[in-house]
Coordinates of C-alpha atoms in Angstrom, one line a residue:
Chain A
M647 CA 59.1 -78.5 -57.5
P648 CA 58.8 -78.4 -53.7
A649 CA 55.0 -77.9 -54.4
A650 CA 54.8 -81.2 -56.3
I651 CA 56.6 -83.0 -53.6
I652 CA 54.3 -81.6 -50.9
L653 CA 51.2 -82.5 -53.0
A654 CA 52.4 -86.0 -53.5
L655 CA 53.2 -86.5 -49.8
T656 CA 49.7 -85.2 -49.0
L657 CA 48.0 -87.7 -51.2
I658 CA 50.1 -90.5 -49.9
A659 CA 49.3 -89.5 -46.3
V660 CA 45.6 -89.5 -47.0
A661 CA 45.8 -92.9 -48.7
L662 CA 47.7 -94.2 -45.7
S663 CA 44.6 -93.4 -43.6
L664 CA 46.2 -90.6 -41.6
P665 CA 43.4 -88.4 -40.2
V666 CA 42.2 -85.9 -42.8
A667 CA 42.4 -82.9 -40.4
A668 CA 46.0 -83.7 -39.5
V669 CA 47.0 -84.0 -43.1
L670 CA 45.4 -80.7 -44.0
G671 CA 47.0 -79.1 -40.9
G672 CA 50.4 -80.6 -41.7
L673 CA 50.0 -79.4 -45.3
S674 CA 49.3 -75.8 -44.2
L675 CA 52.2 -75.8 -41.8
S676 CA 54.7 -77.2 -44.3
L677 CA 53.6 -74.9 -47.1
D678 CA 53.9 -72.0 -44.8
A679 CA 57.3 -73.1 -43.6
V680 CA 58.7 -73.7 -47.1
F681 CA 57.3 -70.7 -48.9
N682 CA 56.7 -68.1 -46.1
D683 CA 59.3 -68.8 -43.5
A684 CA 56.4 -69.8 -41.2
R685 CA 55.2 -66.2 -40.9
L686 CA 51.5 -67.0 -41.3
S687 CA 51.7 -69.8 -38.7
A688 CA 52.3 -67.2 -36.0
T689 CA 48.8 -65.9 -36.6
F690 CA 47.0 -69.2 -36.4
G691 CA 46.2 -69.0 -32.7
G692 CA 44.2 -65.7 -33.0
F693 CA 42.7 -66.9 -36.3
V694 CA 41.4 -70.2 -34.8
W695 CA 40.0 -68.4 -31.8
D696 CA 38.2 -65.8 -33.9
K697 CA 36.7 -68.4 -36.1
S698 CA 35.7 -70.7 -33.2
V699 CA 33.7 -68.1 -31.4
D700 CA 31.6 -67.3 -34.5
F701 CA 27.9 -67.4 -33.4
I702 CA 26.8 -69.0 -36.7
L703 CA 28.9 -72.1 -36.0
V704 CA 27.1 -72.6 -32.7
A705 CA 24.2 -73.8 -34.9
I706 CA 26.2 -77.0 -35.7
P707 CA 26.2 -78.6 -32.2
L708 CA 22.6 -77.4 -31.7
F709 CA 21.2 -79.0 -34.8
I710 CA 23.2 -82.2 -34.0
L711 CA 21.9 -82.1 -30.5
L712 CA 18.4 -81.7 -31.9
G713 CA 18.8 -84.8 -34.0
E714 CA 20.2 -86.8 -31.1
I715 CA 17.2 -85.9 -28.9
V716 CA 14.7 -86.8 -31.6
L717 CA 16.5 -90.0 -32.0
R718 CA 16.9 -91.0 -28.4
S719 CA 13.4 -90.0 -27.3
G720 CA 11.8 -92.5 -29.7
L721 CA 10.1 -89.8 -31.8
A722 CA 11.9 -91.1 -35.0
E723 CA 10.6 -94.6 -34.5
D724 CA 7.0 -93.5 -34.1
M725 CA 7.4 -91.4 -37.1
Y726 CA 8.6 -94.3 -39.2
R727 CA 5.7 -96.5 -38.2
A728 CA 3.2 -93.6 -39.0
V729 CA 4.7 -93.0 -42.4
A730 CA 4.7 -96.7 -43.1
K731 CA 0.9 -96.8 -42.6
W732 CA 0.5 -94.1 -45.2
L733 CA 2.9 -95.3 -47.9
S734 CA 3.2 -99.1 -47.6
W735 CA 0.4 -99.8 -50.1
L736 CA 2.5 -98.5 -53.0
P737 CA 4.5 -101.0 -55.1
G738 CA 7.7 -101.2 -53.1
G739 CA 5.8 -101.0 -49.8
L740 CA 8.0 -100.1 -46.8
M741 CA 10.8 -98.8 -49.0
H742 CA 8.7 -95.7 -49.5
A743 CA 8.4 -95.4 -45.7
N744 CA 12.2 -95.6 -45.6
I745 CA 12.5 -92.7 -48.0
G746 CA 9.6 -90.7 -46.7
S747 CA 10.5 -90.9 -43.1
S748 CA 14.1 -90.1 -43.9
A749 CA 12.9 -87.0 -45.6
I750 CA 10.8 -86.0 -42.6
F751 CA 13.6 -87.0 -40.1
A752 CA 15.9 -84.9 -42.3
A753 CA 13.7 -81.9 -41.7
T754 CA 14.5 -82.2 -38.0
S755 CA 18.1 -83.2 -38.1
G756 CA 21.1 -82.1 -40.1
S757 CA 22.9 -85.4 -40.4
S758 CA 22.8 -88.1 -43.0
V759 CA 24.5 -90.7 -40.9
A760 CA 22.1 -90.2 -38.0
T761 CA 19.2 -90.4 -40.4
A762 CA 20.3 -93.6 -42.1
A763 CA 21.2 -95.2 -38.7
T764 CA 17.8 -94.3 -37.1
I765 CA 15.6 -95.3 -40.0
G766 CA 17.7 -98.4 -40.7
T767 CA 17.5 -99.7 -37.1
V768 CA 13.7 -99.5 -37.1
A769 CA 13.2 -100.8 -40.7
Y770 CA 15.7 -103.6 -40.8
P771 CA 13.6 -106.3 -39.0
E772 CA 10.8 -105.8 -41.5
I773 CA 12.9 -107.2 -44.4
E774 CA 12.6 -110.7 -43.1
R775 CA 9.1 -110.3 -41.6
R776 CA 7.6 -109.1 -44.9
G777 CA 9.9 -110.9 -47.3
Y778 CA 11.7 -108.1 -49.1
R779 CA 14.6 -108.7 -51.4
E780 CA 17.4 -107.3 -49.2
P781 CA 19.7 -105.2 -51.6
L782 CA 17.1 -102.7 -52.9
F783 CA 15.6 -102.3 -49.4
L784 CA 19.0 -101.6 -47.9
G785 CA 19.7 -99.2 -50.8
S786 CA 16.6 -97.3 -50.1
I787 CA 17.7 -96.7 -46.5
A788 CA 21.1 -95.6 -47.5
A789 CA 19.8 -93.3 -50.2
G790 CA 16.9 -91.9 -48.0
G791 CA 19.4 -91.1 -45.3
T792 CA 21.4 -88.8 -47.6
L793 CA 18.4 -86.5 -47.7
G794 CA 19.4 -85.3 -44.3
I795 CA 22.0 -82.9 -45.6
L796 CA 19.8 -81.4 -48.4
I797 CA 16.5 -80.8 -46.6
P798 CA 16.9 -78.0 -44.0
P799 CA 18.2 -77.8 -41.3
S800 CA 21.4 -79.1 -42.8
V801 CA 24.8 -79.0 -41.1
P802 CA 26.9 -79.1 -44.3
L803 CA 24.9 -76.1 -45.7
I804 CA 25.9 -74.1 -42.6
V805 CA 29.5 -75.0 -43.1
Y806 CA 29.3 -74.1 -46.8
G807 CA 27.6 -70.8 -45.9
V808 CA 30.3 -70.0 -43.4
L809 CA 33.2 -70.9 -45.7
T810 CA 31.9 -69.0 -48.7
Q811 CA 30.0 -66.2 -46.9
T812 CA 26.7 -67.2 -48.6
S813 CA 23.4 -66.6 -46.8
I814 CA 22.4 -69.7 -44.8
P815 CA 18.6 -68.9 -44.8
E816 CA 18.8 -68.6 -48.6
L817 CA 20.7 -71.9 -48.8
Y818 CA 18.0 -73.6 -46.7
L819 CA 15.2 -72.4 -48.9
A820 CA 17.1 -73.4 -52.0
G821 CA 17.6 -77.0 -50.7
L822 CA 13.9 -77.6 -50.0
I823 CA 12.5 -78.1 -53.5
P824 CA 15.4 -80.3 -54.7
G825 CA 15.2 -82.3 -51.5
I826 CA 11.5 -83.0 -51.9
L827 CA 12.0 -83.7 -55.6
L828 CA 14.8 -86.1 -55.0
A829 CA 12.7 -88.0 -52.4
A830 CA 9.9 -88.2 -55.0
F831 CA 12.4 -89.5 -57.6
F832 CA 13.7 -92.1 -55.2
S833 CA 10.1 -93.3 -54.7
L834 CA 9.4 -93.4 -58.4
M835 CA 12.6 -95.4 -58.9
V836 CA 11.4 -98.0 -56.3
I837 CA 7.9 -98.2 -57.9
G838 CA 9.4 -98.7 -61.3
L839 CA 11.8 -101.4 -60.2
C840 CA 9.1 -103.2 -58.3
L841 CA 6.7 -103.1 -61.2
I842 CA 9.4 -104.6 -63.5
N843 CA 10.3 -107.3 -61.1
P844 CA 7.7 -107.9 -58.3
D845 CA 10.1 -110.2 -56.5
R846 CA 11.9 -107.2 -55.1
D847 CA 8.7 -106.2 -53.3
G848 CA 7.5 -107.5 -50.0
E849 CA 4.1 -108.3 -48.6
R850 CA 2.0 -105.3 -49.2
E851 CA -0.7 -103.8 -46.9
R852 CA -3.9 -102.4 -48.1
P853 CA -4.5 -98.8 -47.4
N854 CA -6.6 -98.6 -44.2
L855 CA -8.0 -95.1 -43.7
Q856 CA -8.7 -95.6 -40.0
L857 CA -5.1 -96.7 -39.3
M858 CA -3.8 -93.8 -41.5
L859 CA -5.8 -91.2 -39.6
G860 CA -4.8 -92.8 -36.3
A861 CA -1.1 -92.4 -37.2
L862 CA -1.4 -88.7 -37.8
P863 CA -0.7 -87.6 -34.2
Q864 CA 2.7 -89.3 -34.5
L865 CA 3.6 -87.1 -37.3
A866 CA 2.8 -83.9 -35.3
P867 CA 6.1 -83.6 -33.3
P868 CA 8.4 -83.6 -36.4
L869 CA 6.0 -81.2 -38.1
V870 CA 6.0 -78.8 -35.1
L871 CA 9.9 -79.1 -34.9
F872 CA 10.3 -78.3 -38.6
L873 CA 7.8 -75.4 -38.6
G874 CA 9.3 -74.1 -35.4
V875 CA 12.9 -74.1 -36.7
V876 CA 12.4 -73.2 -40.4
G877 CA 9.4 -70.9 -39.7
S878 CA 11.2 -68.8 -37.2
I879 CA 14.0 -68.2 -39.6
Y880 CA 11.7 -67.0 -42.4
L881 CA 9.4 -65.0 -40.3
G882 CA 12.4 -63.0 -39.4
W883 CA 12.2 -64.0 -35.7
A884 CA 15.5 -65.8 -35.4
T885 CA 18.9 -66.4 -37.0
P886 CA 19.7 -70.0 -37.9
T887 CA 21.5 -70.5 -34.6
E888 CA 18.6 -69.1 -32.6
A889 CA 16.2 -71.2 -34.6
A890 CA 18.3 -74.3 -33.6
S891 CA 17.9 -73.3 -29.9
I892 CA 14.1 -73.2 -30.4
G893 CA 14.3 -76.7 -32.0
V894 CA 16.4 -78.1 -29.2
I895 CA 14.0 -76.8 -26.5
T896 CA 10.9 -78.0 -28.3
A897 CA 12.5 -81.5 -28.8
L898 CA 13.4 -81.5 -25.1
A899 CA 9.8 -80.8 -24.3
F900 CA 8.6 -83.6 -26.5
A901 CA 11.1 -86.0 -24.9
A902 CA 10.0 -84.9 -21.4
W903 CA 6.4 -85.4 -22.3
R904 CA 7.1 -88.9 -23.5
R905 CA 9.0 -89.5 -20.2
R906 CA 12.2 -90.3 -22.1
L907 CA 14.2 -87.3 -20.8
T908 CA 16.6 -88.9 -18.4
L909 CA 20.1 -88.0 -17.3
S910 CA 21.7 -91.0 -19.1
M911 CA 19.8 -90.1 -22.3
L912 CA 21.1 -86.5 -22.0
L913 CA 24.7 -87.6 -21.4
A914 CA 24.6 -90.0 -24.4
A915 CA 23.2 -87.1 -26.5
F916 CA 26.0 -84.8 -25.3
E917 CA 28.6 -87.4 -26.2
G918 CA 27.2 -87.9 -29.6
T919 CA 26.9 -84.2 -30.2
I920 CA 30.4 -83.2 -29.2
R921 CA 31.9 -86.2 -30.9
T922 CA 30.3 -85.3 -34.2
T923 CA 30.9 -81.5 -33.8
A924 CA 34.6 -81.9 -32.8
M925 CA 35.1 -84.3 -35.7
I926 CA 33.7 -81.8 -38.2
M927 CA 35.3 -78.8 -36.6
L928 CA 38.8 -80.1 -36.6
I929 CA 38.6 -80.6 -40.4
V930 CA 36.8 -77.2 -40.8
L931 CA 39.5 -75.4 -38.9
A932 CA 42.3 -77.2 -40.7
A933 CA 40.6 -76.4 -44.1
M934 CA 40.2 -72.7 -43.1
I935 CA 43.9 -72.5 -42.2
L936 CA 44.8 -74.2 -45.5
N937 CA 42.6 -71.8 -47.4
I938 CA 44.4 -68.9 -45.9
V939 CA 47.8 -70.4 -46.7
I940 CA 47.0 -71.3 -50.3
G941 CA 45.2 -68.0 -50.8
F942 CA 48.3 -66.2 -49.7
L943 CA 50.4 -68.3 -52.0
G944 CA 48.2 -67.5 -55.0
V945 CA 47.3 -71.1 -55.6
I946 CA 43.7 -70.3 -56.3
Q947 CA 44.5 -67.6 -58.8
A948 CA 46.9 -70.1 -60.5
I949 CA 44.2 -72.7 -60.8
V950 CA 41.6 -70.3 -62.0
A951 CA 44.0 -69.1 -64.6
L952 CA 44.8 -72.7 -65.6
I953 CA 41.1 -73.4 -66.0
G954 CA 40.8 -70.2 -68.1
D955 CA 43.6 -71.4 -70.3
L956 CA 41.6 -74.6 -71.1
G957 CA 39.1 -72.5 -72.9
L958 CA 36.1 -74.4 -71.6
T959 CA 32.6 -72.9 -71.7
P960 CA 31.1 -72.3 -68.2
L961 CA 28.8 -75.3 -68.7
Q962 CA 31.8 -77.5 -69.6
T963 CA 33.6 -76.3 -66.6
I964 CA 30.7 -77.2 -64.3
A965 CA 30.5 -80.6 -66.0
L966 CA 34.2 -81.1 -65.3
I967 CA 33.7 -80.1 -61.7
V968 CA 30.8 -82.5 -61.4
V969 CA 32.8 -85.4 -62.9
L970 CA 35.8 -84.7 -60.6
Y971 CA 33.5 -84.7 -57.5
L972 CA 31.9 -88.0 -58.6
V973 CA 35.3 -89.6 -58.9
L974 CA 36.6 -88.0 -55.6
G975 CA 33.4 -89.2 -54.0
L976 CA 34.1 -92.8 -54.7
F977 CA 37.1 -92.6 -52.4
M978 CA 36.7 -89.6 -50.1
E979 CA 34.7 -89.1 -47.0
T980 CA 32.2 -86.5 -48.0
F981 CA 32.7 -83.8 -45.5
S982 CA 36.4 -83.7 -46.1
M983 CA 35.7 -83.6 -49.8
L984 CA 33.5 -80.6 -49.5
L985 CA 35.8 -78.8 -47.1
T986 CA 39.1 -79.3 -48.9
T987 CA 37.7 -78.3 -52.3
V988 CA 35.2 -75.5 -51.7
G989 CA 37.9 -72.9 -51.3
I990 CA 39.0 -73.5 -54.9
V991 CA 35.7 -74.5 -56.6
F992 CA 33.6 -71.6 -55.3
P993 CA 35.8 -68.8 -56.8
I994 CA 36.0 -70.7 -60.1
A995 CA 32.3 -71.2 -60.4
T996 CA 31.1 -67.8 -59.2
G997 CA 33.8 -66.2 -61.4
L998 CA 32.0 -67.9 -64.3
G999 CA 28.8 -66.3 -63.3
F1000 CA 27.2 -69.2 -61.4
D1001 CA 25.1 -68.4 -58.4
G1002 CA 26.7 -69.2 -55.0
V1003 CA 23.5 -70.5 -53.5
W1004 CA 22.9 -72.8 -56.5
L1005 CA 26.5 -74.1 -56.3
G1006 CA 25.9 -74.9 -52.7
I1007 CA 22.9 -77.1 -53.5
L1008 CA 24.8 -78.7 -56.4
L1009 CA 27.8 -79.5 -54.1
I1010 CA 25.4 -81.0 -51.5
L1011 CA 23.8 -83.2 -54.1
L1012 CA 27.3 -84.4 -55.1
M1013 CA 28.1 -85.0 -51.4
E1014 CA 24.9 -87.1 -51.2
T1015 CA 26.0 -89.1 -54.1
A1016 CA 29.4 -89.7 -52.6
L1017 CA 27.7 -91.0 -49.4
I1018 CA 26.3 -94.0 -51.3
T1019 CA 29.0 -94.7 -53.9
P1020 CA 31.4 -97.6 -53.0
P1021 CA 34.1 -98.3 -52.0
I1022 CA 33.9 -95.4 -49.5
G1023 CA 30.3 -94.4 -48.8
L1024 CA 29.5 -93.6 -45.3
N1025 CA 25.8 -94.4 -45.5
L1026 CA 26.6 -97.8 -47.1
F1027 CA 28.8 -98.6 -44.1
V1028 CA 26.1 -97.5 -41.7
V1029 CA 23.5 -99.7 -43.4
Q1030 CA 26.0 -102.6 -43.5
G1031 CA 26.6 -102.0 -39.8
I1032 CA 22.9 -102.5 -38.9
R1033 CA 22.7 -105.9 -40.7
T1034 CA 22.7 -108.9 -38.4
N1035 CA 22.6 -111.7 -41.0
G1036 CA 26.2 -111.2 -42.1
G1037 CA 25.4 -110.5 -45.8
S1038 CA 28.1 -109.1 -48.0
F1039 CA 28.8 -105.4 -48.4
H1040 CA 28.5 -106.0 -52.1
E1041 CA 24.7 -106.4 -51.8
V1042 CA 24.3 -103.0 -50.2
C1043 CA 26.3 -101.4 -53.0
V1044 CA 24.2 -103.1 -55.7
G1045 CA 21.0 -102.0 -53.9
A1046 CA 22.2 -98.4 -53.8
L1047 CA 23.1 -98.3 -57.5
P1048 CA 19.6 -97.3 -58.8
F1049 CA 19.6 -94.4 -56.3
V1050 CA 23.0 -93.3 -57.5
L1051 CA 21.6 -93.1 -61.0
T1052 CA 18.6 -91.1 -59.7
M1053 CA 20.9 -88.6 -58.0
V1054 CA 23.0 -88.2 -61.1
A1055 CA 19.8 -87.5 -63.0
M1056 CA 18.9 -85.0 -60.4
I1057 CA 22.3 -83.3 -60.7
V1058 CA 21.8 -82.9 -64.5
F1059 CA 18.3 -81.6 -63.9
L1060 CA 19.6 -79.0 -61.4
I1061 CA 22.2 -77.8 -63.9
A1062 CA 19.6 -77.6 -66.7
V1063 CA 17.1 -75.8 -64.5
P1064 CA 18.9 -73.7 -61.9
D1065 CA 15.5 -72.4 -60.8
L1066 CA 14.8 -75.6 -59.0
A1067 CA 17.1 -74.2 -56.3
L1068 CA 16.8 -70.5 -56.9
W1069 CA 13.1 -69.9 -57.4
L1070 CA 12.1 -70.3 -53.7
P1071 CA 14.8 -68.0 -52.2
R1072 CA 13.8 -65.4 -54.8
Q1073 CA 10.3 -65.3 -53.4
F1074 CA 11.7 -64.3 -50.0
Y1075 CA 14.7 -62.2 -50.7
Chain B
M919 CA 49.8 -97.3 -17.3
T920 CA 46.5 -99.0 -18.1
R921 CA 45.1 -97.2 -15.1
L922 CA 46.3 -93.9 -16.5
Y923 CA 44.7 -94.7 -19.8
R924 CA 41.3 -95.3 -18.1
L925 CA 41.7 -92.2 -16.0
L926 CA 42.4 -90.0 -19.0
Y927 CA 39.5 -91.5 -21.0
R928 CA 37.2 -90.9 -18.1
L929 CA 38.5 -87.3 -17.7
S930 CA 37.8 -86.8 -21.4
R931 CA 34.3 -88.1 -21.0
W932 CA 33.6 -85.9 -18.0
S933 CA 34.9 -82.9 -19.9
V934 CA 32.4 -83.7 -22.7
W935 CA 29.6 -84.0 -20.2
V936 CA 30.4 -80.7 -18.7
C937 CA 30.6 -79.1 -22.1
G938 CA 27.3 -80.7 -23.0
F939 CA 25.6 -79.1 -20.1
A940 CA 27.3 -75.8 -20.9
I941 CA 25.9 -76.1 -24.5
L942 CA 22.5 -76.9 -23.1
A943 CA 22.7 -73.9 -20.8
S944 CA 23.7 -71.6 -23.7
T945 CA 20.8 -73.0 -25.7
F946 CA 18.4 -71.8 -23.0
L947 CA 20.1 -68.5 -22.9
I948 CA 19.8 -68.0 -26.7
F949 CA 16.2 -69.1 -26.5
F950 CA 15.5 -66.6 -23.7
E951 CA 17.1 -63.8 -25.7
V952 CA 15.0 -64.6 -28.8
L953 CA 11.9 -64.8 -26.8
L954 CA 12.5 -61.5 -25.1
R955 CA 13.2 -59.8 -28.4
N956 CA 10.1 -61.1 -30.1
V957 CA 7.7 -60.8 -27.2
D958 CA 8.8 -57.8 -25.3
R959 CA 11.8 -55.8 -26.4
A960 CA 15.4 -56.4 -27.3
V961 CA 17.5 -56.9 -24.3
Y962 CA 21.2 -57.6 -24.4
V963 CA 21.9 -60.9 -22.6
G964 CA 25.1 -61.7 -24.4
S965 CA 24.0 -65.2 -25.4
A966 CA 25.7 -65.0 -28.8
E967 CA 29.0 -64.1 -27.1
I968 CA 28.8 -66.6 -24.3
S969 CA 27.7 -69.5 -26.5
G970 CA 30.6 -68.7 -28.8
Y971 CA 33.0 -69.2 -25.9
V972 CA 31.2 -72.4 -24.9
F973 CA 31.4 -73.7 -28.5
A974 CA 35.1 -72.9 -28.8
I975 CA 35.9 -74.6 -25.5
S976 CA 33.7 -77.6 -26.2
I977 CA 35.3 -78.4 -29.5
T978 CA 38.9 -78.3 -28.2
W979 CA 38.0 -80.7 -25.4
G980 CA 36.0 -82.7 -27.9
F981 CA 39.1 -83.2 -30.0
A982 CA 40.7 -85.4 -27.4
F983 CA 37.4 -87.3 -26.9
C984 CA 37.4 -88.0 -30.6
V985 CA 40.9 -89.5 -30.3
F986 CA 39.7 -91.9 -27.6
E987 CA 36.6 -92.8 -29.6
R988 CA 38.5 -93.1 -32.9
A989 CA 36.1 -90.5 -34.4
H990 CA 38.6 -88.5 -36.4
V991 CA 38.0 -89.0 -40.0
R992 CA 40.4 -91.3 -41.9
I993 CA 40.2 -92.5 -45.4
D994 CA 40.5 -96.3 -45.3
V995 CA 41.0 -97.2 -49.0
V996 CA 44.3 -98.9 -48.2
Y997 CA 43.7 -99.6 -44.5
R998 CA 41.0 -102.1 -45.1
F999 CA 43.2 -104.3 -47.3
V1000 CA 46.2 -104.8 -45.0
G1001 CA 46.8 -107.1 -42.1
A1002 CA 46.5 -106.3 -38.4
R1003 CA 50.2 -105.5 -38.0
V1004 CA 50.3 -102.9 -40.8
R1005 CA 47.1 -101.5 -39.4
L1006 CA 48.7 -101.1 -36.0
A1007 CA 51.6 -99.2 -37.7
L1008 CA 49.1 -97.0 -39.5
D1009 CA 47.2 -96.3 -36.3
V1010 CA 50.4 -95.2 -34.6
L1011 CA 51.4 -93.1 -37.5
S1012 CA 47.9 -91.4 -37.4
L1013 CA 48.4 -90.6 -33.8
V1014 CA 51.8 -89.1 -34.6
A1015 CA 50.2 -86.9 -37.3
L1016 CA 47.5 -85.8 -35.0
A1017 CA 50.0 -85.1 -32.3
V1018 CA 52.0 -82.9 -34.6
F1019 CA 49.0 -80.8 -35.7
A1020 CA 47.6 -80.8 -32.1
G1021 CA 50.9 -79.7 -30.8
A1022 CA 51.2 -76.8 -33.3
L1023 CA 47.6 -75.7 -32.4
A1024 CA 48.3 -76.0 -28.7
R1025 CA 51.4 -73.8 -29.1
R1026 CA 49.6 -71.2 -31.1
A1027 CA 46.7 -71.2 -28.7
T1028 CA 49.0 -70.7 -25.7
D1029 CA 50.7 -67.8 -27.6
T1030 CA 47.3 -66.2 -28.0
L1031 CA 46.4 -66.7 -24.4
D1032 CA 49.8 -65.1 -23.5
E1033 CA 49.1 -62.0 -25.5
T1034 CA 45.6 -61.7 -24.0
L1035 CA 47.1 -61.9 -20.5
L1036 CA 49.8 -59.4 -21.4
F1037 CA 47.3 -56.8 -22.6
Q1038 CA 44.6 -57.8 -20.2
A1039 CA 42.3 -57.9 -23.3
V1040 CA 38.5 -57.8 -22.8
S1041 CA 35.8 -58.4 -25.4
T1042 CA 34.5 -55.3 -27.2
T1043 CA 30.9 -55.9 -26.1
P1044 CA 28.8 -54.7 -23.2
L1045 CA 29.9 -57.8 -21.3
Q1046 CA 33.6 -56.8 -21.4
T1047 CA 34.5 -60.4 -20.8
P1048 CA 38.1 -60.7 -19.7
L1049 CA 39.2 -62.9 -22.6
W1050 CA 41.8 -64.8 -20.7
I1051 CA 39.0 -66.8 -18.9
P1052 CA 37.5 -68.5 -22.0
Q1053 CA 40.8 -68.6 -23.8
A1054 CA 42.6 -70.4 -20.9
L1055 CA 39.9 -73.2 -21.0
W1056 CA 40.1 -73.2 -24.8
A1057 CA 43.9 -73.5 -24.9
A1058 CA 43.8 -76.1 -22.1
G1059 CA 41.6 -78.2 -24.4
F1060 CA 44.2 -78.1 -27.1
I1061 CA 46.9 -79.0 -24.7
F1062 CA 44.8 -82.0 -23.4
F1063 CA 44.3 -83.0 -27.1
A1064 CA 48.0 -83.0 -27.8
G1065 CA 48.8 -84.7 -24.5
T1066 CA 46.2 -87.4 -25.3
C1067 CA 47.9 -88.2 -28.6
L1068 CA 51.3 -88.3 -27.1
F1069 CA 50.1 -90.5 -24.2
L1070 CA 48.5 -93.0 -26.6
I1071 CA 51.6 -93.3 -28.7
L1072 CA 53.7 -93.9 -25.6
Y1073 CA 51.1 -96.3 -24.2
I1074 CA 51.0 -98.4 -27.4
L1075 CA 54.8 -98.5 -27.6
V1076 CA 55.1 -99.6 -23.9
L1077 CA 52.5 -102.3 -24.5
C1078 CA 54.4 -103.5 -27.6
L1079 CA 57.8 -103.6 -25.8
S1080 CA 56.5 -105.2 -22.7
G1081 CA 55.3 -108.1 -24.8
A1082 CA 51.7 -107.7 -24.0
P1083 CA 49.3 -110.0 -25.9
A1084 CA 48.7 -108.7 -29.4
R1085 CA 45.0 -108.5 -28.8
E1086 CA 45.6 -106.0 -26.0
V1087 CA 47.9 -103.8 -28.1
F1088 CA 45.4 -103.8 -31.0
A1089 CA 42.6 -102.8 -28.6
A1090 CA 44.7 -99.9 -27.3
A1091 CA 45.5 -98.7 -30.7
G1092 CA 41.9 -99.2 -31.9
V1093 CA 42.8 -101.5 -34.7
E1094 CA 39.5 -102.4 -36.2
D1095 CA 38.7 -105.8 -37.7
E1096 CA 35.7 -105.3 -39.9
V1097 CA 34.0 -101.9 -39.5
A1098 CA 35.4 -99.3 -41.8
S1099 CA 37.4 -96.9 -39.7
S1100 CA 36.4 -93.8 -41.7
A1101 CA 32.9 -94.2 -40.5
P1102 CA 32.1 -92.5 -37.3
K1103 CA 30.0 -95.0 -35.4
P1104 CA 26.4 -94.1 -35.9
P1105 CA 24.8 -92.8 -32.8
A1106 CA 21.9 -95.2 -32.9
A1107 CA 24.1 -98.2 -33.1
R1108 CA 25.8 -97.1 -29.9
G1109 CA 22.5 -97.1 -28.1

């Protein structure tokens, strides 16, 4: 009975917009006080310290800092314009540049919000200039941005790896093919929609080989960054954290070369980095504490037993998990969603024989979907935030809908063919 | 009181800058160690250990910065549909919830520091770092985090009781009119 009351109070607290981390922390403290006489709480200090000095977590601020530098040095803008020259002759024009440059930016940064905000700021003025129908265009920015957490280096994959003790290099390899496929599916969706109704399209440019070749040098910095970071991991030169340091220093060099490396730029990058890192880490620490407490209380075993009693096949169980996440994703901020649930979902799924690496990619895909499903979808808010014409939020949601459907198709595809994620890691490990 | 608010905010921002430089310095240290290992031979520089300390300290000081910047994640399903007064109440309630959690963490962190001091604990690495040094800075960050929450609660209450204009109270509490509060502001939009 006390458990039911505590659970109800937790849900109410979340709905009342109390900070997620504080709710999880409060939940851990009260569970421990009620069922354990607060014996576990006495160990939290040492526990939090031990977790916080973990070298693998240092990769989080470094990858965020890398994205901040790429963003603030103007590299991302140049990249967008270069990609636009290559892709804007397709039906759907610049929308492919939105998706394509998001995919490339994702390969240098681990954040979906930063990706959507960057690409969105550059792309937005083009809507009016080239006469695009706003909703689908905005949807392509929001959806493209979500690629940031699937294509390596991805911050949520690091957190997933740390929480479930899954190899991060393997997770990175596993995310690559689904990430590229998803970007391709987004583009196909845009082409299809624009062929059905050409009104959605804007003024198209003809392919101009000279311009295309001229734009190539602008694509070099992101390529160098991506190869430097990902390459050094797979050549066995560096751990993910060390690879992140290589990325940061390369990005600093590019910024300095472009004469954009100033003190105020650095300070702004620091603020952004620590703001995002601290925001993530408070929830991570709270979730880690909660996992200890509920692990101690046997909650996970109880839930696993409960699921066992339902008599579902493994496939039905995964389907149930996917549906639950899709529903949760409508309302929850994605990072909190992953962190609060992974401690329960991981043992259930791996217990049924599913691969931990594959599950990581599936959960990231579900997080991506949650980022663009209303009413709470972070990327929808970001895209709405860059609009200057005061259009309604509803339009952004409508524009994102085709991409939500694409993602759901991708999720089904990944469940049907687990090798989409698992084939590439197998070649290396 | 407003002065104190600005002072604390500025202090928090400075701490973030210092931590930022520390992170950058550890980046170079890590890079240096990787370079040495791959070009010449493995040398123990201790970059993993030091950057771990820098990370632990940076996040605890960052927690307070997130309070000032309203960056702690909140789910605003209800928040967006209520008026400014209810929002104010929810904002204060949020600060109280954060203060409780921050207070508990600060207490446990201080306990850990206490033990370290008692046993004069050092790290079990070639560096043999006296652990009280990083832990003191780490625990101080938690205390500053808890203190910031408490101060903001007090500040808003004082503003309310002194009959300050509603706009001022709302600004202090960070009541937002349009933008969804669960969204951390995108870095690009901040310039």
